[in-house]
Structures are given as structure tokens and as C-alpha cells.
Short mmCIF file of N, CA and C in Angstrom, two decimals:
data_model
loop_
_atom_site.label_atom_id
_atom_site.label_comp_id
_atom_site.label_asym_id
_atom_site.label_seq_id
_atom_site.Cartn_x
_atom_site.Cartn_y
_atom_site.Cartn_z
N MET F 261 111.33 65.10 119.89
CA MET F 261 110.77 65.14 118.62
C MET F 261 110.25 64.37 117.61
N LYS F 262 110.42 63.13 117.66
CA LYS F 262 110.42 62.91 116.52
C LYS F 262 108.54 63.18 116.48
N ARG F 263 108.38 62.51 117.84
CA ARG F 263 106.68 62.59 117.82
C ARG F 263 106.31 63.67 117.25
N SER F 264 106.66 64.87 118.12
CA SER F 264 106.50 66.50 117.72
C SER F 264 106.40 67.03 116.23
N ASP F 265 108.05 66.19 116.21
CA ASP F 265 108.35 66.79 114.20
C ASP F 265 107.07 65.97 113.91
N GLY F 266 106.87 64.38 114.06
CA GLY F 266 105.91 64.27 112.63
C GLY F 266 104.61 64.73 113.29
N LEU F 267 103.88 64.90 113.35
CA LEU F 267 102.46 66.35 113.68
C LEU F 267 102.61 66.89 113.62
N PHE F 268 103.39 67.62 113.75
CA PHE F 268 104.39 69.11 113.05
C PHE F 268 103.46 68.25 111.03
N LEU F 269 104.63 67.69 110.94
CA LEU F 269 104.52 67.72 109.74
C LEU F 269 103.52 67.24 108.24
N ARG F 270 102.45 66.21 109.99
CA ARG F 270 101.39 66.18 109.40
C ARG F 270 99.99 66.39 109.48
N THR F 271 100.15 67.65 110.25
CA THR F 271 99.72 68.74 110.16
C THR F 271 99.36 69.73 108.77
N GLY F 272 101.02 69.84 109.22
CA GLY F 272 100.60 71.23 108.00
C GLY F 272 100.49 70.28 106.81
N ARG F 273 101.15 68.72 105.51
CA ARG F 273 100.53 68.16 105.17
C ARG F 273 98.76 68.84 104.97
N ALA F 274 98.54 68.35 106.00
CA ALA F 274 97.33 67.99 106.11
C ALA F 274 96.07 69.54 105.67
N ILE F 275 96.61 70.17 106.22
CA ILE F 275 95.81 71.42 105.68
C ILE F 275 95.94 72.26 104.67
N ALA F 276 97.59 72.61 103.46
CA ALA F 276 98.43 72.68 102.64
C ALA F 276 97.50 73.33 102.04
N PRO F 277 96.22 72.49 101.65
CA PRO F 277 95.78 72.05 99.93
C PRO F 277 94.73 73.33 99.97
N ARG F 278 93.98 72.89 102.07
CA ARG F 278 94.06 74.93 102.53
C ARG F 278 93.87 76.30 101.34
N TYR F 279 95.38 76.13 101.16
CA TYR F 279 96.14 77.82 101.15
C TYR F 279 96.93 76.83 99.29
N GLU F 280 96.07 76.58 98.43
CA GLU F 280 96.77 76.47 97.70
C GLU F 280 97.32 77.65 97.11
N ASP F 281 97.58 78.96 97.48
CA ASP F 281 97.77 79.93 96.16
C ASP F 281 99.34 79.65 97.39
N ILE F 282 99.94 79.05 98.58
CA ILE F 282 101.23 78.88 98.71
C ILE F 282 101.69 77.75 98.93
N ALA F 283 103.54 78.07 98.93
CA ALA F 283 103.91 76.86 97.43
C ALA F 283 104.06 75.69 99.54
N PHE F 284 104.02 74.57 99.47
CA PHE F 284 104.00 73.17 100.49
C PHE F 284 105.79 72.42 100.56
N GLU F 285 106.73 73.24 101.36
CA GLU F 285 107.56 72.24 100.86
C GLU F 285 108.19 72.24 102.00
N THR F 286 109.08 70.28 101.83
CA THR F 286 109.51 70.07 104.01
C THR F 286 111.20 70.10 103.64
N ILE F 287 111.88 71.10 104.89
CA ILE F 287 113.19 71.43 104.98
C ILE F 287 113.52 70.41 106.11
N ILE F 288 114.79 69.74 106.52
CA ILE F 288 115.02 69.44 107.86
C ILE F 288 115.68 70.52 107.84
N ALA F 289 115.41 71.82 109.40
CA ALA F 289 115.92 72.47 109.92
C ALA F 289 117.51 72.63 109.50
N ASP F 290 117.78 71.45 109.54
CA ASP F 290 120.02 71.84 109.87
C ASP F 290 120.23 72.84 108.03
N ASN F 291 119.45 72.35 107.01
CA ASN F 291 119.01 72.37 105.20
C ASN F 291 118.59 73.84 105.67
N ALA F 292 117.28 74.40 106.10
CA ALA F 292 116.87 75.41 105.84
C ALA F 292 118.03 76.67 106.51
N CYS F 293 119.20 75.55 107.31
CA CYS F 293 119.31 77.67 107.75
C CYS F 293 120.85 77.06 106.69
N MET F 294 121.08 76.46 105.65
CA MET F 294 121.99 76.32 104.62
C MET F 294 121.41 77.86 103.37
N GLN F 295 119.70 76.95 103.52
CA GLN F 295 119.23 77.22 102.15
C GLN F 295 119.04 78.94 102.75
N LEU F 296 118.55 79.46 103.74
CA LEU F 296 118.76 80.58 104.62
C LEU F 296 119.61 81.71 103.61
N VAL F 297 120.85 81.89 103.68
CA VAL F 297 122.49 81.74 103.92
C VAL F 297 122.77 82.12 103.07
N ARG F 298 122.84 81.03 102.19
CA ARG F 298 122.54 81.09 100.13
C ARG F 298 121.58 82.08 99.40
N ASP F 299 120.32 81.66 99.64
CA ASP F 299 119.31 82.36 98.91
C ASP F 299 118.48 82.81 99.76
N PRO F 300 118.64 83.96 100.37
CA PRO F 300 117.00 84.64 100.96
C PRO F 300 116.45 84.60 101.19
N THR F 301 116.24 84.69 99.70
CA THR F 301 114.92 85.47 99.15
C THR F 301 113.91 84.57 98.57
N ARG F 302 114.07 83.12 98.78
CA ARG F 302 113.77 82.16 98.27
C ARG F 302 112.10 81.57 99.05
N TYR F 303 113.16 82.19 100.45
CA TYR F 303 110.93 82.00 100.94
C TYR F 303 110.76 83.61 100.97
N ASP F 304 109.23 83.44 101.75
CA ASP F 304 108.62 84.88 101.49
C ASP F 304 108.40 84.25 103.47
N VAL F 305 107.28 83.39 103.41
CA VAL F 305 107.03 82.34 104.88
C VAL F 305 108.13 81.75 105.26
N LEU F 306 108.39 81.22 106.61
CA LEU F 306 108.42 79.48 107.17
C LEU F 306 108.11 79.10 108.30
N VAL F 307 107.35 78.14 108.25
CA VAL F 307 106.19 78.14 109.41
C VAL F 307 107.34 76.94 110.09
N ALA F 308 107.29 76.67 111.45
CA ALA F 308 108.72 76.35 111.50
C ALA F 308 107.70 76.11 114.17
N GLN F 309 108.27 74.61 114.32
CA GLN F 309 108.14 73.96 115.32
C GLN F 309 108.70 75.21 116.56
N ASN F 310 108.48 75.50 117.47
CA ASN F 310 108.59 77.65 118.37
C ASN F 310 111.05 77.24 118.48
N LEU F 311 111.13 75.40 118.83
CA LEU F 311 112.97 75.47 119.17
C LEU F 311 113.49 76.16 116.93
N PHE F 312 112.88 75.37 116.38
CA PHE F 312 113.42 75.22 115.25
C PHE F 312 112.75 77.50 114.71
N GLY F 313 111.45 77.64 115.33
CA GLY F 313 111.66 78.69 113.92
C GLY F 313 112.47 80.17 115.16
N ASP F 314 113.03 79.27 117.26
CA ASP F 314 113.74 80.60 117.03
C ASP F 314 115.06 80.38 116.50
N LEU F 315 115.79 79.25 115.94
CA LEU F 315 117.20 79.14 115.45
C LEU F 315 116.98 79.95 113.95
N LEU F 316 115.89 80.20 113.07
CA LEU F 316 115.85 80.21 112.14
C LEU F 316 115.39 81.14 111.63
N SER F 317 114.50 82.76 113.08
CA SER F 317 114.65 83.55 113.19
C SER F 317 115.77 84.46 113.82
N ASP F 318 116.24 83.96 114.06
CA ASP F 318 118.05 83.76 114.33
C ASP F 318 118.60 84.69 113.75
N LEU F 319 119.30 83.29 112.25
CA LEU F 319 119.42 83.70 111.65
C LEU F 319 119.31 84.31 109.72
N GLY F 320 118.20 84.37 109.94
CA GLY F 320 117.51 85.56 109.63
C GLY F 320 117.02 86.70 109.95
N ALA F 321 117.24 86.71 111.06
CA ALA F 321 118.19 88.69 111.70
C ALA F 321 119.80 88.37 111.38
N GLY F 322 120.68 88.00 111.66
CA GLY F 322 121.79 87.89 110.61
C GLY F 322 121.43 88.11 109.95
N LEU F 323 120.96 87.77 109.39
CA LEU F 323 120.69 88.38 107.71
C LEU F 323 120.70 89.69 107.17
N VAL F 324 120.31 90.37 108.09
CA VAL F 324 119.46 91.69 107.87
C VAL F 324 119.69 92.85 109.36
N GLY F 325 121.19 91.97 109.94
CA GLY F 325 121.92 93.04 110.45
C GLY F 325 121.80 93.00 111.98
N GLY F 326 120.50 92.43 112.63
CA GLY F 326 120.92 91.49 113.97
C GLY F 326 119.23 91.37 114.51
N ILE F 327 119.43 90.99 115.24
CA ILE F 327 117.72 90.54 115.75
C ILE F 327 116.63 92.40 116.14
N SER F 328 117.68 93.02 116.24
CA SER F 328 117.23 94.75 117.06
C SER F 328 116.53 94.48 115.77
N ASN F 329 116.07 95.23 113.98
CA ASN F 329 115.60 94.31 112.95
C ASN F 329 114.51 93.75 112.48
N VAL F 330 113.92 93.12 113.22
CA VAL F 330 113.19 91.90 113.07
C VAL F 330 112.47 92.04 114.32
N TRP F 331 110.63 91.74 114.00
CA TRP F 331 110.08 91.72 114.61
C TRP F 331 109.17 90.47 113.79
N ALA F 332 107.79 90.08 115.28
CA ALA F 332 106.98 88.61 114.53
C ALA F 332 106.33 89.00 114.77
N VAL F 333 104.90 87.99 114.40
CA VAL F 333 103.18 87.79 114.94
C VAL F 333 103.01 86.63 114.64
N LEU F 334 102.82 86.25 115.78
CA LEU F 334 102.66 84.57 115.79
C LEU F 334 100.90 84.21 116.16
N ARG F 335 100.86 83.90 115.88
CA ARG F 335 98.89 84.08 115.26
C ARG F 335 99.01 82.18 116.06
N ASP F 336 97.68 82.39 116.66
CA ASP F 336 96.71 81.35 116.46
C ASP F 336 95.80 80.53 115.34
N GLU F 337 94.97 79.34 115.71
CA GLU F 337 94.01 78.97 115.59
C GLU F 337 92.39 79.24 115.34
N THR F 338 92.62 80.28 115.74
CA THR F 338 91.45 80.96 116.38
C THR F 338 91.53 82.70 116.50
N ASP F 339 92.54 81.96 115.94
CA ASP F 339 93.21 84.16 115.80
C ASP F 339 93.56 85.17 116.11
N ILE F 340 93.56 84.72 117.23
CA ILE F 340 94.38 85.74 117.84
C ILE F 340 96.09 85.72 117.79
N HIS F 341 97.05 87.68 117.75
CA HIS F 341 98.02 87.58 117.58
C HIS F 341 97.95 87.75 118.20
N VAL F 342 99.39 87.71 118.45
CA VAL F 342 100.80 88.94 119.61
C VAL F 342 101.61 89.40 118.46
N PHE F 343 101.86 90.34 118.43
CA PHE F 343 102.96 91.55 117.80
C PHE F 343 104.17 91.76 118.41
N GLU F 344 105.21 90.60 118.46
CA GLU F 344 106.75 91.72 119.46
C GLU F 344 107.59 91.62 119.00
N ALA F 345 108.40 92.04 119.56
CA ALA F 345 109.93 92.28 118.63
C ALA F 345 110.84 90.75 119.34
N ILE F 346 111.44 90.24 118.29
CA ILE F 346 111.55 88.74 118.36
C ILE F 346 112.77 88.11 119.64
N HIS F 347 113.08 89.11 120.16
CA HIS F 347 114.17 89.16 121.60
C HIS F 347 113.95 89.50 122.26
N GLY F 348 112.28 90.25 123.41
CA GLY F 348 112.36 90.10 123.94
C GLY F 348 113.06 91.67 124.62
N VAL F 349 113.19 91.69 126.45
CA VAL F 349 113.43 92.72 126.69
C VAL F 349 115.10 92.61 126.13
N ALA F 350 115.21 94.08 126.77
CA ALA F 350 116.72 93.29 126.29
C ALA F 350 117.94 94.13 127.64
N PRO F 351 117.64 93.02 128.99
CA PRO F 351 117.82 93.98 129.84
C PRO F 351 118.98 93.59 130.34
N ASP F 352 120.04 93.86 129.00
CA ASP F 352 121.38 94.61 129.70
C ASP F 352 122.18 96.03 129.10
N LEU F 353 120.54 96.64 128.59
CA LEU F 353 121.34 98.06 128.09
C LEU F 353 119.82 98.69 129.21
N VAL F 354 119.75 98.00 129.38
CA VAL F 354 118.57 98.93 130.38
C VAL F 354 119.33 100.02 130.77
N GLY F 355 119.03 101.36 130.93
CA GLY F 355 119.38 102.65 131.09
C GLY F 355 121.17 103.11 130.58
N GLN F 356 120.92 102.66 129.65
CA GLN F 356 121.99 102.91 128.94
C GLN F 356 121.70 104.03 127.00
N GLY F 357 120.48 104.16 127.40
CA GLY F 357 119.45 105.17 126.05
C GLY F 357 119.86 104.52 124.28
N ILE F 358 120.71 103.46 124.55
CA ILE F 358 120.59 102.58 123.63
C ILE F 358 120.20 101.70 122.81
N ALA F 359 118.61 101.73 123.55
CA ALA F 359 118.61 100.03 122.88
C ALA F 359 117.03 100.85 121.59
N ASN F 360 116.70 100.84 120.45
CA ASN F 360 116.27 100.06 119.54
C ASN F 360 115.04 99.99 119.54
N PRO F 361 113.96 101.48 119.66
CA PRO F 361 113.05 101.46 119.60
C PRO F 361 111.72 101.39 118.18
N LEU F 362 112.49 100.71 118.07
CA LEU F 362 111.76 100.25 115.80
C LEU F 362 111.76 98.35 116.36
N THR F 363 112.22 98.51 116.95
CA THR F 363 112.03 96.93 117.86
C THR F 363 110.58 96.28 118.61
N TRP F 364 110.69 98.20 118.90
CA TRP F 364 108.41 97.69 119.28
C TRP F 364 107.52 98.55 118.54
N ILE F 365 108.88 99.61 117.95
CA ILE F 365 107.73 99.99 117.17
C ILE F 365 106.86 99.43 115.36
N ARG F 366 108.04 98.68 115.05
CA ARG F 366 107.41 98.36 113.86
C ARG F 366 106.41 97.17 113.91
N PRO F 367 106.25 96.57 115.18
CA PRO F 367 105.79 95.18 115.58
C PRO F 367 103.92 96.10 116.38
N ALA F 368 104.31 97.17 116.71
CA ALA F 368 102.78 98.03 116.95
C ALA F 368 103.07 98.22 115.32
N VAL F 369 103.62 98.97 114.58
CA VAL F 369 103.05 98.92 113.15
C VAL F 369 102.24 98.06 112.32
N ALA F 370 102.51 96.75 112.77
CA ALA F 370 101.89 95.98 111.63
C ALA F 370 100.44 95.52 112.87
N MET F 371 100.85 95.70 114.18
CA MET F 371 99.31 95.87 114.87
C MET F 371 98.23 96.03 114.48
N LEU F 372 98.88 97.71 113.62
CA LEU F 372 97.44 98.76 112.88
C LEU F 372 97.38 98.26 111.80
N ARG F 373 98.54 97.55 111.03
CA ARG F 373 97.40 97.14 109.38
C ARG F 373 96.54 96.35 109.89
N HIS F 374 95.86 95.73 110.96
CA HIS F 374 96.27 94.63 111.31
C HIS F 374 94.73 94.90 111.36
N LEU F 375 94.30 95.61 112.04
CA LEU F 375 93.23 96.50 113.01
C LEU F 375 92.39 97.74 111.40
N ASP F 376 93.04 97.42 110.40
CA ASP F 376 92.73 97.62 109.42
C ASP F 376 92.71 100.29 109.54
N GLU F 377 93.85 100.05 110.85
CA GLU F 377 94.05 101.05 110.76
C GLU F 377 95.45 101.63 110.16
N GLY F 378 95.59 101.14 109.06
CA GLY F 378 96.59 101.99 107.13
C GLY F 378 97.22 103.10 107.11
N LYS F 379 96.10 104.06 107.75
CA LYS F 379 96.70 105.10 107.32
C LYS F 379 97.19 105.82 108.36
N ALA F 380 96.88 105.48 109.65
CA ALA F 380 97.80 105.40 111.33
C ALA F 380 99.12 104.89 110.74
N ALA F 381 98.74 104.19 110.24
CA ALA F 381 100.40 103.12 110.23
C ALA F 381 101.40 103.99 109.01
N ASP F 382 101.06 103.93 108.31
CA ASP F 382 101.54 104.94 106.78
C ASP F 382 102.13 106.27 107.08
N ARG F 383 101.70 106.39 108.29
CA ARG F 383 101.53 108.27 109.21
C ARG F 383 103.17 107.99 110.14
N ILE F 384 102.79 106.65 110.86
CA ILE F 384 104.34 106.00 111.69
C ILE F 384 105.66 105.97 110.95
N ASP F 385 105.19 104.52 109.82
CA ASP F 385 105.86 104.81 108.48
C ASP F 385 106.68 105.27 108.27
N ALA F 386 105.65 105.97 107.67
CA ALA F 386 107.52 107.90 107.50
C ALA F 386 107.38 108.86 107.83
N ALA F 387 106.89 108.81 109.23
CA ALA F 387 107.78 109.11 110.11
C ALA F 387 109.48 108.65 111.06
N VAL F 388 108.63 107.41 111.12
CA VAL F 388 110.54 106.65 110.56
C VAL F 388 111.63 106.92 109.61
N ALA F 389 111.27 105.54 109.14
CA ALA F 389 111.60 106.52 107.02
C ALA F 389 112.91 108.35 107.30
N SER F 390 111.68 109.17 107.58
CA SER F 390 112.11 110.15 107.99
C SER F 390 113.22 110.67 108.59
N ALA F 391 112.83 109.62 110.23
CA ALA F 391 113.85 110.01 110.73
C ALA F 391 115.30 109.34 110.38
N LEU F 392 115.20 108.04 110.12
CA LEU F 392 116.15 106.92 110.18
C LEU F 392 116.98 108.37 108.67
N GLN F 393 116.81 108.47 107.50
CA GLN F 393 117.03 108.94 106.25
C GLN F 393 117.23 110.14 106.81
N ALA F 394 116.92 110.58 108.06
CA ALA F 394 117.43 112.30 108.37
C ALA F 394 118.47 111.43 109.08
N GLY F 395 119.47 110.25 109.58
CA GLY F 395 120.14 110.65 109.67
C GLY F 395 120.23 109.92 111.70
N VAL F 396 119.08 110.09 112.30
CA VAL F 396 118.75 109.83 113.37
C VAL F 396 118.88 107.86 113.75
N ARG F 397 119.91 107.49 113.67
CA ARG F 397 119.27 105.70 114.31
C ARG F 397 120.57 105.38 115.56
N THR F 398 120.05 104.18 116.20
CA THR F 398 120.73 103.78 117.71
C THR F 398 122.29 103.02 116.88
N PRO F 399 122.50 103.49 117.68
CA PRO F 399 124.01 102.43 117.71
C PRO F 399 123.74 101.58 117.15
N ASP F 400 123.30 100.73 116.90
CA ASP F 400 123.05 98.65 116.42
C ASP F 400 122.87 98.90 114.72
N ILE F 401 122.50 100.63 114.77
CA ILE F 401 121.91 100.50 112.78
C ILE F 401 122.80 101.74 112.71
N GLY F 402 123.86 101.61 113.08
CA GLY F 402 124.81 102.03 112.16
C GLY F 402 125.09 104.17 113.27
N GLY F 403 124.66 103.96 113.97
CA GLY F 403 125.10 105.76 114.51
C GLY F 403 125.10 105.89 115.53
N THR F 404 125.38 106.73 116.08
CA THR F 404 124.88 107.17 117.43
C THR F 404 124.51 108.68 118.54
N ALA F 405 122.82 108.36 117.70
CA ALA F 405 121.56 108.81 118.49
C ALA F 405 121.50 108.05 119.97
N THR F 406 121.16 108.38 120.84
CA THR F 406 119.96 107.57 121.47
C THR F 406 118.78 107.00 121.44
N THR F 407 118.20 106.13 122.37
CA THR F 407 116.88 105.50 122.58
C THR F 407 115.83 106.81 121.63
N ALA F 408 115.98 108.00 123.32
CA ALA F 408 115.85 108.83 123.66
C ALA F 408 115.07 109.23 122.60
N ALA F 409 116.09 110.09 121.78
CA ALA F 409 116.80 110.51 120.59
C ALA F 409 115.78 110.40 119.23
N LEU F 410 115.81 108.98 119.24
CA LEU F 410 115.23 108.19 117.71
C LEU F 410 113.38 108.67 118.12
N VAL F 411 113.15 108.32 119.23
CA VAL F 411 111.87 108.65 118.98
C VAL F 411 111.20 109.87 119.59
N ASP F 412 112.33 110.81 119.81
CA ASP F 412 112.17 112.26 120.29
C ASP F 412 111.30 112.85 118.12
N ALA F 413 112.95 112.32 117.31
CA ALA F 413 112.65 112.46 115.84
C ALA F 413 111.75 112.46 115.33
N ILE F 414 111.16 110.76 115.88
CA ILE F 414 109.85 109.97 115.54
C ILE F 414 108.39 110.84 115.62
N ILE F 415 108.74 110.67 116.83
CA ILE F 415 107.15 112.16 117.53
C ILE F 415 107.39 114.00 116.30
N ALA F 416 107.99 114.28 116.25
CA ALA F 416 108.68 115.01 115.81
C ALA F 416 108.09 115.39 113.70
N ARG F 417 108.78 114.01 113.49
CA ARG F 417 107.86 113.77 112.20
C ARG F 417 106.48 113.77 111.64
N LEU F 418 105.78 113.20 112.61
CA LEU F 418 104.20 112.92 113.18
C LEU F 418 103.15 113.52 112.81
#
């Protein structure tokens, strides 16, 4: 890992000057975990290799209620984007009607914004907010609604 970590750090240092409005700081992964727990508002963006990024994103997800509340955008140097739920599919929830559909709706909204479809993204965000404010929530976010009930509530508000 020392070689790949070294390459990652050298690359980060080399490209950091291109982004003058973003502070560049290196931190060891275990210390980053502690700092996130102590003060998660300290960071807006964390850049990490896959292994450490997975650990940090799961820790961050725990700070906001679990992995069903977060999503990710993966981007490469050619500006290709992948919008995803960080947990992938949840085979243990299949057929139970308790999966949180927001884990897939929220990255889709981010994709719409990336594609300059802000009005559509705003409509979906407003529908989601309205459904949640009305108490339509899956069990993982403190409710009793089924997956279908939450989806139906969002669609009805569009």
C-alpha cells in the first residue's frame, strides 16, 4: 500500500494548485475517522483511495443515520460520472417492502442537476421533502411506510 498511497499523495499534491479555492490537507486514514467523529463539519470534501474512501464513507453515513441516507458520485479524469447508492443493492431486504427508495432517488436527483435539469431535480426534491414531512418514512428513517408507499407518496406530490 505504501507505493499506491505514495502515488495517490504525489498526484494530489501535483494537482492541488489547480484548485486554489480548495484547501489541500493530508491526513492518515485512522486520524481522519477520529476527526470525522469529533467534528464532521470540518470537511466538505474528502478524497481517498477506494479502500479508505469506503471506510470513511461508511463512518460518515453512520453519523447521519446509516448508509440508506447517503449516496455517491464517482468521477474520473475524463469527466464521466456514476451516481449511486453507496451500499449497492440490499439483497437481505428483497421482497420485504422496507427498502428506502431515497437511496436511489437522491443520486438520480444529483444526476439531473449535473445534466442541467435543475427544475426537474427541484420538483423531485420538493416531492420527497413533502412526503417526509407528512410522515411517510420507511423503517430505517423512523417510519412504518413500505417502499411502495413512500414511492407512491412522492409520485403523488409530483
